[in-house]
mmCIF file as gemmi writes it, N, C-alpha and C atoms, coordinates in Angstrom:
data_model
loop_
_atom_site.group_PDB
_atom_site.id
_atom_site.type_symbol
_atom_site.label_atom_id
_atom_site.label_alt_id
_atom_site.label_comp_id
_atom_site.label_asym_id
_atom_site.label_entity_id
_atom_site.label_seq_id
_atom_site.pdbx_PDB_ins_code
_atom_site.Cartn_x
_atom_site.Cartn_y
_atom_site.Cartn_z
_atom_site.occupancy
_atom_site.B_iso_or_equiv
_atom_site.pdbx_formal_charge
_atom_site.auth_seq_id
_atom_site.auth_asym_id
_atom_site.pdbx_PDB_model_num
ATOM 1 N N . UNK Axp A 1 ? 0.739 -1.379 -0.104 1 0 ? 1 A 1
ATOM 2 C CA . UNK Axp A 1 ? 0.126 0.002 -0.186 1 0 ? 1 A 1
ATOM 3 C C . UNK Axp A 1 ? 0.799 1.061 0.206 1 0 ? 1 A 1
ATOM 4 N N . UNK Axp A 2 ? 0.655 2.258 -0.91 1 0 ? 2 A 1
ATOM 5 C CA . UNK Axp A 2 ? 1.716 3.169 -0.916 1 0 ? 2 A 1
ATOM 6 C C . UNK Axp A 2 ? 0.537 4.265 0.019 1 0 ? 2 A 1
ATOM 7 N N . UNK Axp A 3 ? 1.353 5.272 0.107 1 0 ? 3 A 1
ATOM 8 C CA . UNK Axp A 3 ? 0.705 6.231 1.153 1 0 ? 3 A 1
ATOM 9 C C . UNK Axp A 3 ? 0.764 8.014 0.48 1 0 ? 3 A 1
ATOM 10 N N . UNK Axp A 4 ? -0.341 8.526 0.957 1 0 ? 4 A 1
ATOM 11 C CA . UNK Axp A 4 ? -0.028 9.864 0.321 1 0 ? 4 A 1
ATOM 12 C C . UNK Axp A 4 ? 0.825 10.718 1.579 1 0 ? 4 A 1
ATOM 13 N N . UNK Axp A 5 ? 1.89 11.067 0.555 1 0 ? 5 A 1
ATOM 14 C CA . UNK Axp A 5 ? 3.082 11.648 1.699 1 0 ? 5 A 1
ATOM 15 C C . UNK Axp A 5 ? 2.63 13.062 1.973 1 0 ? 5 A 1
ATOM 16 N N . UNK Axp A 6 ? 1.761 14.098 1.174 1 0 ? 6 A 1
ATOM 17 C CA . UNK Axp A 6 ? 1.497 14.998 1.552 1 0 ? 6 A 1
ATOM 18 C C . UNK Axp A 6 ? 0.32 15.9 0.679 1 0 ? 6 A 1
ATOM 19 N N . UNK Axp A 7 ? -0.144 16.843 1.272 1 0 ? 7 A 1
ATOM 20 C CA . UNK Axp A 7 ? -1.155 17.809 0.192 1 0 ? 7 A 1
ATOM 21 C C . UNK Axp A 7 ? -0.476 18.745 -0.107 1 0 ? 7 A 1
ATOM 22 N N . UNK Axp A 8 ? -0.417 18.881 -1.774 1 0 ? 8 A 1
ATOM 23 C CA . UNK Axp A 8 ? 1.006 19.851 -1.878 1 0 ? 8 A 1
ATOM 24 C C . UNK Axp A 8 ? 0.081 20.993 -1.779 1 0 ? 8 A 1
ATOM 25 N N . UNK Axp A 9 ? -1.377 21.077 -2.123 1 0 ? 9 A 1
ATOM 26 C CA . UNK Axp A 9 ? -2.024 22.24 -2.157 1 0 ? 9 A 1
ATOM 27 C C . UNK Axp A 9 ? -3.531 22.324 -2.362 1 0 ? 9 A 1
ATOM 28 N N . UNK Axp A 10 ? -4.589 23.017 -2.473 1 0 ? 10 A 1
ATOM 29 C CA . UNK Axp A 10 ? -5.776 22.641 -2.546 1 0 ? 10 A 1
ATOM 30 C C . UNK Axp A 10 ? -5.954 22.092 -3.844 1 0 ? 10 A 1
ATOM 31 N N . UNK Axp A 11 ? -6.396 20.66 -3.646 1 0 ? 11 A 1
ATOM 32 C CA . UNK Axp A 11 ? -6.968 19.967 -4.899 1 0 ? 11 A 1
ATOM 33 C C . UNK Axp A 11 ? -5.373 19.203 -5.617 1 0 ? 11 A 1
ATOM 34 N N . UNK Axp A 12 ? -4.415 19.234 -4.94 1 0 ? 12 A 1
ATOM 35 C CA . UNK Axp A 12 ? -3.363 18.328 -5.194 1 0 ? 12 A 1
ATOM 36 C C . UNK Axp A 12 ? -2.801 17.559 -4.119 1 0 ? 12 A 1
ATOM 37 N N . UNK Axp A 13 ? -2.573 16.43 -4.35 1 0 ? 13 A 1
ATOM 38 C CA . UNK Axp A 13 ? -2.128 15.207 -3.474 1 0 ? 13 A 1
ATOM 39 C C . UNK Axp A 13 ? -0.708 14.685 -4.272 1 0 ? 13 A 1
ATOM 40 N N . UNK Axp A 14 ? -0.018 14.347 -2.967 1 0 ? 14 A 1
ATOM 41 C CA . UNK Axp A 14 ? 1.231 13.528 -3.875 1 0 ? 14 A 1
ATOM 42 C C . UNK Axp A 14 ? 0.966 11.934 -3.254 1 0 ? 14 A 1
ATOM 43 N N . UNK Axp A 15 ? 0.914 11.204 -4.131 1 0 ? 15 A 1
ATOM 44 C CA . UNK Axp A 15 ? 0.836 9.739 -3.93 1 0 ? 15 A 1
ATOM 45 C C . UNK Axp A 15 ? 1.92 8.858 -4.574 1 0 ? 15 A 1
ATOM 46 N N . UNK Axp A 16 ? 2.701 8.65 -3.689 1 0 ? 16 A 1
ATOM 47 C CA . UNK Axp A 16 ? 4.008 7.982 -4.532 1 0 ? 16 A 1
ATOM 48 C C . UNK Axp A 16 ? 4.755 9.048 -5.436 1 0 ? 16 A 1
ATOM 49 N N . UNK Axp A 17 ? 5.038 8.317 -6.725 1 0 ? 17 A 1
ATOM 50 C CA . UNK Axp A 17 ? 5.364 9.45 -7.528 1 0 ? 17 A 1
ATOM 51 C C . UNK Axp A 17 ? 4.578 10.259 -8.443 1 0 ? 17 A 1
ATOM 52 N N . UNK Axp A 18 ? 3.262 10.027 -8.011 1 0 ? 18 A 1
ATOM 53 C CA . UNK Axp A 18 ? 2.175 10.786 -8.775 1 0 ? 18 A 1
ATOM 54 C C . UNK Axp A 18 ? 1.365 11.731 -8.195 1 0 ? 18 A 1
ATOM 55 N N . UNK Axp A 19 ? 1.135 12.746 -8.845 1 0 ? 19 A 1
ATOM 56 C CA . UNK Axp A 19 ? 0.375 13.966 -7.998 1 0 ? 19 A 1
ATOM 57 C C . UNK Axp A 19 ? -1.001 13.562 -8.645 1 0 ? 19 A 1
ATOM 58 N N . UNK Axp A 20 ? -2.004 13.793 -7.437 1 0 ? 20 A 1
ATOM 59 C CA . UNK Axp A 20 ? -3.362 13.359 -8.079 1 0 ? 20 A 1
ATOM 60 C C . UNK Axp A 20 ? -3.91 14.976 -8.13 1 0 ? 20 A 1
ATOM 61 N N . UNK Axp A 21 ? -4.508 15.392 -9.106 1 0 ? 21 A 1
ATOM 62 C CA . UNK Axp A 21 ? -4.976 16.674 -9.488 1 0 ? 21 A 1
ATOM 63 C C . UNK Axp A 21 ? -6.224 16.618 -9.65 1 0 ? 21 A 1
ATOM 64 N N . UNK Axp A 22 ? -7.162 17.686 -9.209 1 0 ? 22 A 1
ATOM 65 C CA . UNK Axp A 22 ? -8.343 18.045 -9.431 1 0 ? 22 A 1
ATOM 66 C C . UNK Axp A 22 ? -8.315 18.807 -10.711 1 0 ? 22 A 1
ATOM 67 N N . UNK Axp A 23 ? -8.655 18.353 -12.022 1 0 ? 23 A 1
ATOM 68 C CA . UNK Axp A 23 ? -8.842 19.14 -12.956 1 0 ? 23 A 1
ATOM 69 C C . UNK Axp A 23 ? -10.332 19.75 -13.734 1 0 ? 23 A 1
ATOM 70 N N . UNK Axp A 24 ? -11.124 19.361 -12.077 1 0 ? 24 A 1
ATOM 71 C CA . UNK Axp A 24 ? -12.496 19.756 -12.581 1 0 ? 24 A 1
ATOM 72 C C . UNK Axp A 24 ? -13.052 21.4 -12.694 1 0 ? 24 A 1
ATOM 73 N N . UNK Axp A 25 ? -14.021 21.46 -12.787 1 0 ? 25 A 1
ATOM 74 C CA . UNK Axp A 25 ? -14.357 23.046 -13.129 1 0 ? 25 A 1
ATOM 75 C C . UNK Axp A 25 ? -15.685 23.065 -12.019 1 0 ? 25 A 1
ATOM 76 N N . UNK Axp A 26 ? -16.813 23.72 -12.481 1 0 ? 26 A 1
ATOM 77 C CA . UNK Axp A 26 ? -17.95 23.949 -11.502 1 0 ? 26 A 1
ATOM 78 C C . UNK Axp A 26 ? -18.749 23.254 -11.592 1 0 ? 26 A 1
ATOM 79 N N . UNK Axp A 27 ? -18.769 22.173 -12.486 1 0 ? 27 A 1
ATOM 80 C CA . UNK Axp A 27 ? -19.513 21.132 -12.784 1 0 ? 27 A 1
ATOM 81 C C . UNK Axp A 27 ? -19.565 20.183 -11.787 1 0 ? 27 A 1
ATOM 82 N N . UNK Axp A 28 ? -18.292 19.978 -11.194 1 0 ? 28 A 1
ATOM 83 C CA . UNK Axp A 28 ? -17.864 19.118 -10.267 1 0 ? 28 A 1
ATOM 84 C C . UNK Axp A 28 ? -16.367 18.702 -10.341 1 0 ? 28 A 1
ATOM 85 N N . UNK Axp A 29 ? -15.942 17.807 -9.898 1 0 ? 29 A 1
ATOM 86 C CA . UNK Axp A 29 ? -14.444 17.658 -9.291 1 0 ? 29 A 1
ATOM 87 C C . UNK Axp A 29 ? -14.267 16.502 -10.729 1 0 ? 29 A 1
ATOM 88 N N . UNK Axp A 30 ? -13.042 16.568 -11.058 1 0 ? 30 A 1
ATOM 89 C CA . UNK Axp A 30 ? -12.499 15.459 -11.93 1 0 ? 30 A 1
ATOM 90 C C . UNK Axp A 30 ? -10.904 15.061 -11.564 1 0 ? 30 A 1
ATOM 91 N N . UNK Axp A 31 ? -10.834 14.139 -11.253 1 0 ? 31 A 1
ATOM 92 C CA . UNK Axp A 31 ? -9.598 13.784 -10.498 1 0 ? 31 A 1
ATOM 93 C C . UNK Axp A 31 ? -8.785 12.982 -11.438 1 0 ? 31 A 1
ATOM 94 N N . UNK Axp A 32 ? -7.385 13.188 -11.624 1 0 ? 32 A 1
ATOM 95 C CA . UNK Axp A 32 ? -6.623 12.646 -12.379 1 0 ? 32 A 1
ATOM 96 C C . UNK Axp A 32 ? -4.996 12.574 -11.896 1 0 ? 32 A 1
ATOM 97 N N . UNK Axp A 33 ? -4.482 11.247 -12.075 1 0 ? 33 A 1
ATOM 98 C CA . UNK Axp A 33 ? -2.823 11.06 -11.78 1 0 ? 33 A 1
ATOM 99 C C . UNK Axp A 33 ? -2.068 11.762 -12.614 1 0 ? 33 A 1
ATOM 100 N N . UNK Axp A 34 ? -1.101 12.549 -12.378 1 0 ? 34 A 1
ATOM 101 C CA . UNK Axp A 34 ? -0.146 12.877 -13.273 1 0 ? 34 A 1
ATOM 102 C C . UNK Axp A 34 ? 1.327 12.588 -12.862 1 0 ? 34 A 1
ATOM 103 N N . UNK Axp A 35 ? 2.172 12.603 -13.841 1 0 ? 35 A 1
ATOM 104 C CA . UNK Axp A 35 ? 3.434 12.466 -13.472 1 0 ? 35 A 1
ATOM 105 C C . UNK Axp A 35 ? 4.157 13.519 -13.992 1 0 ? 35 A 1
ATOM 106 N N . UNK Axp A 36 ? 4.918 14.696 -13.636 1 0 ? 36 A 1
ATOM 107 C CA . UNK Axp A 36 ? 5.565 15.781 -14.236 1 0 ? 36 A 1
ATOM 108 C C . UNK Axp A 36 ? 4.462 16.317 -15.179 1 0 ? 36 A 1
ATOM 109 N N . UNK Axp A 37 ? 3.107 16.761 -14.845 1 0 ? 37 A 1
ATOM 110 C CA . UNK Axp A 37 ? 2.097 17.474 -15.53 1 0 ? 37 A 1
ATOM 111 C C . UNK Axp A 37 ? 1.636 16.536 -16.635 1 0 ? 37 A 1
ATOM 112 N N . UNK Axp A 38 ? 2.15 15.329 -16.952 1 0 ? 38 A 1
ATOM 113 C CA . UNK Axp A 38 ? 1.701 14.096 -17.98 1 0 ? 38 A 1
ATOM 114 C C . UNK Axp A 38 ? 0.68 13.593 -17.301 1 0 ? 38 A 1
ATOM 115 N N . UNK Axp A 39 ? -0.607 13.472 -18.096 1 0 ? 39 A 1
ATOM 116 C CA . UNK Axp A 39 ? -1.608 12.63 -17.616 1 0 ? 39 A 1
ATOM 117 C C . UNK Axp A 39 ? -1.343 11.207 -17.658 1 0 ? 39 A 1
ATOM 118 N N . UNK Axp A 40 ? -1.563 10.238 -16.335 1 0 ? 40 A 1
ATOM 119 C CA . UNK Axp A 40 ? -1.126 8.915 -16.172 1 0 ? 40 A 1
ATOM 120 C C . UNK Axp A 40 ? -2.401 8.127 -16.338 1 0 ? 40 A 1
ATOM 121 N N . UNK Axp A 41 ? -3.313 8.627 -15.507 1 0 ? 41 A 1
ATOM 122 C CA . UNK Axp A 41 ? -4.736 7.631 -15.409 1 0 ? 41 A 1
ATOM 123 C C . UNK Axp A 41 ? -5.553 8.949 -15.068 1 0 ? 41 A 1
ATOM 124 N N . UNK Axp A 42 ? -6.892 8.503 -15.702 1 0 ? 42 A 1
ATOM 125 C CA . UNK Axp A 42 ? -8.063 9.357 -15.299 1 0 ? 42 A 1
ATOM 126 C C . UNK Axp A 42 ? -8.63 8.791 -14.306 1 0 ? 42 A 1
ATOM 127 N N . UNK Axp A 43 ? -8.764 9.388 -13.071 1 0 ? 43 A 1
ATOM 128 C CA . UNK Axp A 43 ? -9.62 8.461 -11.836 1 0 ? 43 A 1
ATOM 129 C C . UNK Axp A 43 ? -11.067 8.668 -11.833 1 0 ? 43 A 1
ATOM 130 N N . UNK Axp A 44 ? -11.697 8.245 -12.976 1 0 ? 44 A 1
ATOM 131 C CA . UNK Axp A 44 ? -13.059 8.289 -13.153 1 0 ? 44 A 1
ATOM 132 C C . UNK Axp A 44 ? -13.902 7.729 -12.053 1 0 ? 44 A 1
ATOM 133 N N . UNK Axp A 45 ? -14.729 8.503 -11.351 1 0 ? 45 A 1
ATOM 134 C CA . UNK Axp A 45 ? -15.833 7.766 -10.126 1 0 ? 45 A 1
ATOM 135 C C . UNK Axp A 45 ? -14.917 8.376 -8.858 1 0 ? 45 A 1
ATOM 136 N N . UNK Axp A 46 ? -13.865 8.47 -8.859 1 0 ? 46 A 1
ATOM 137 C CA . UNK Axp A 46 ? -13.332 8.948 -7.56 1 0 ? 46 A 1
ATOM 138 C C . UNK Axp A 46 ? -13.704 10.063 -6.814 1 0 ? 46 A 1
ATOM 139 N N . UNK Axp A 47 ? -13.898 10.162 -5.439 1 0 ? 47 A 1
ATOM 140 C CA . UNK Axp A 47 ? -14.694 11.386 -4.862 1 0 ? 47 A 1
ATOM 141 C C . UNK Axp A 47 ? -13.77 11.446 -3.622 1 0 ? 47 A 1
ATOM 142 N N . UNK Axp A 48 ? -12.884 12.713 -3.966 1 0 ? 48 A 1
ATOM 143 C CA . UNK Axp A 48 ? -12.171 13.15 -3.17 1 0 ? 48 A 1
ATOM 144 C C . UNK Axp A 48 ? -12.634 14.593 -2.571 1 0 ? 48 A 1
ATOM 145 N N . UNK Axp A 49 ? -14.024 14.462 -2.37 1 0 ? 49 A 1
ATOM 146 C CA . UNK Axp A 49 ? -14.42 15.591 -1.53 1 0 ? 49 A 1
ATOM 147 C C . UNK Axp A 49 ? -14.16 15.83 0.046 1 0 ? 49 A 1
ATOM 148 N N . UNK Axp A 50 ? -13.296 16.57 0.496 1 0 ? 50 A 1
ATOM 149 C CA . UNK Axp A 50 ? -12.898 16.439 1.517 1 0 ? 50 A 1
ATOM 150 C C . UNK Axp A 50 ? -12.455 14.921 2.389 1 0 ? 50 A 1
ATOM 151 N N . UNK Axp A 51 ? -11.779 14.359 1.772 1 0 ? 51 A 1
ATOM 152 C CA . UNK Axp A 51 ? -11.241 13.126 2.223 1 0 ? 51 A 1
ATOM 153 C C . UNK Axp A 51 ? -10.479 13.038 3.422 1 0 ? 51 A 1
ATOM 154 N N . UNK Axp A 52 ? -10.42 11.687 3.904 1 0 ? 52 A 1
ATOM 155 C CA . UNK Axp A 52 ? -9.398 11.861 4.954 1 0 ? 52 A 1
ATOM 156 C C . UNK Axp A 52 ? -8.058 10.752 4.063 1 0 ? 52 A 1
ATOM 157 N N . UNK Axp A 53 ? -6.689 11.036 4.599 1 0 ? 53 A 1
ATOM 158 C CA . UNK Axp A 53 ? -5.774 10.43 4.236 1 0 ? 53 A 1
ATOM 159 C C . UNK Axp A 53 ? -6.13 8.999 4.045 1 0 ? 53 A 1
ATOM 160 N N . UNK Axp A 54 ? -6.877 8.405 4.762 1 0 ? 54 A 1
ATOM 161 C CA . UNK Axp A 54 ? -7.15 7.038 4.542 1 0 ? 54 A 1
ATOM 162 C C . UNK Axp A 54 ? -8.112 6.515 3.071 1 0 ? 54 A 1
ATOM 163 N N . UNK Axp A 55 ? -8.697 7.428 3.532 1 0 ? 55 A 1
ATOM 164 C CA . UNK Axp A 55 ? -9.768 7.351 2.078 1 0 ? 55 A 1
ATOM 165 C C . UNK Axp A 55 ? -9.328 7.589 0.975 1 0 ? 55 A 1
ATOM 166 N N . UNK Axp A 56 ? -8.351 8.539 0.768 1 0 ? 56 A 1
ATOM 167 C CA . UNK Axp A 56 ? -7.507 8.365 -0.273 1 0 ? 56 A 1
ATOM 168 C C . UNK Axp A 56 ? -6.576 7.566 -0.519 1 0 ? 56 A 1
ATOM 169 N N . UNK Axp A 57 ? -5.805 7.024 0.408 1 0 ? 57 A 1
ATOM 170 C CA . UNK Axp A 57 ? -4.939 5.701 0.048 1 0 ? 57 A 1
ATOM 171 C C . UNK Axp A 57 ? -5.697 4.398 -0.576 1 0 ? 57 A 1
ATOM 172 N N . UNK Axp A 58 ? -6.726 4.435 0.043 1 0 ? 58 A 1
ATOM 173 C CA . UNK Axp A 58 ? -7.629 3.269 -0.077 1 0 ? 58 A 1
ATOM 174 C C . UNK Axp A 58 ? -8.227 3.267 -1.483 1 0 ? 58 A 1
ATOM 175 N N . UNK Axp A 59 ? -8.554 4.572 -2.105 1 0 ? 59 A 1
ATOM 176 C CA . UNK Axp A 59 ? -9.463 4.785 -3.139 1 0 ? 59 A 1
ATOM 177 C C . UNK Axp A 59 ? -8.426 4.523 -4.233 1 0 ? 59 A 1
ATOM 178 N N . UNK Axp A 60 ? -7.324 5.053 -4.145 1 0 ? 60 A 1
ATOM 179 C CA . UNK Axp A 60 ? -6.244 5.39 -5.24 1 0 ? 60 A 1
ATOM 180 C C . UNK Axp A 60 ? -5.644 3.937 -5.209 1 0 ? 60 A 1
ATOM 181 N N . UNK Axp A 61 ? -5.525 3.154 -4.186 1 0 ? 61 A 1
ATOM 182 C CA . UNK Axp A 61 ? -4.855 1.647 -4.077 1 0 ? 61 A 1
ATOM 183 C C . UNK Axp A 61 ? -5.582 0.78 -5.165 1 0 ? 61 A 1
ATOM 184 N N . UNK Axp A 62 ? -6.842 1.094 -5.207 1 0 ? 62 A 1
ATOM 185 C CA . UNK Axp A 62 ? -7.76 0.126 -6.307 1 0 ? 62 A 1
ATOM 186 C C . UNK Axp A 62 ? -7.336 0.425 -7.584 1 0 ? 62 A 1
ATOM 187 N N . UNK Axp A 63 ? -7.2 1.988 -8.09 1 0 ? 63 A 1
ATOM 188 C CA . UNK Axp A 63 ? -6.697 1.991 -9.524 1 0 ? 63 A 1
ATOM 189 C C . UNK Axp A 63 ? -5.212 1.839 -9.692 1 0 ? 63 A 1
ATOM 190 N N . UNK Axp A 64 ? -4.354 1.448 -8.827 1 0 ? 64 A 1
ATOM 191 C CA . UNK Axp A 64 ? -2.933 1.342 -9.287 1 0 ? 64 A 1
ATOM 192 C C . UNK Axp A 64 ? -2.453 0.012 -8.667 1 0 ? 64 A 1
ATOM 193 N N . UNK Axp A 65 ? -3.325 -0.768 -8.188 1 0 ? 65 A 1
ATOM 194 C CA . UNK Axp A 65 ? -3.232 -2.076 -7.958 1 0 ? 65 A 1
ATOM 195 C C . UNK Axp A 65 ? -2.94 -2.786 -9.248 1 0 ? 65 A 1
């Protein structure tokens, strides 16, 4: 299990070597995983609205396992 090392800023989390970013707009959140700004994975259906660290890791581990 990887861990979220830190919250970089509002809407951006560090997960292993990936940055988990909210590319959403006012219609709603759209979470993606990026590596140095390049899209790695679209996290369709991931709800990270005010999540706990444990919820983030559990959710992301499903996508990256």
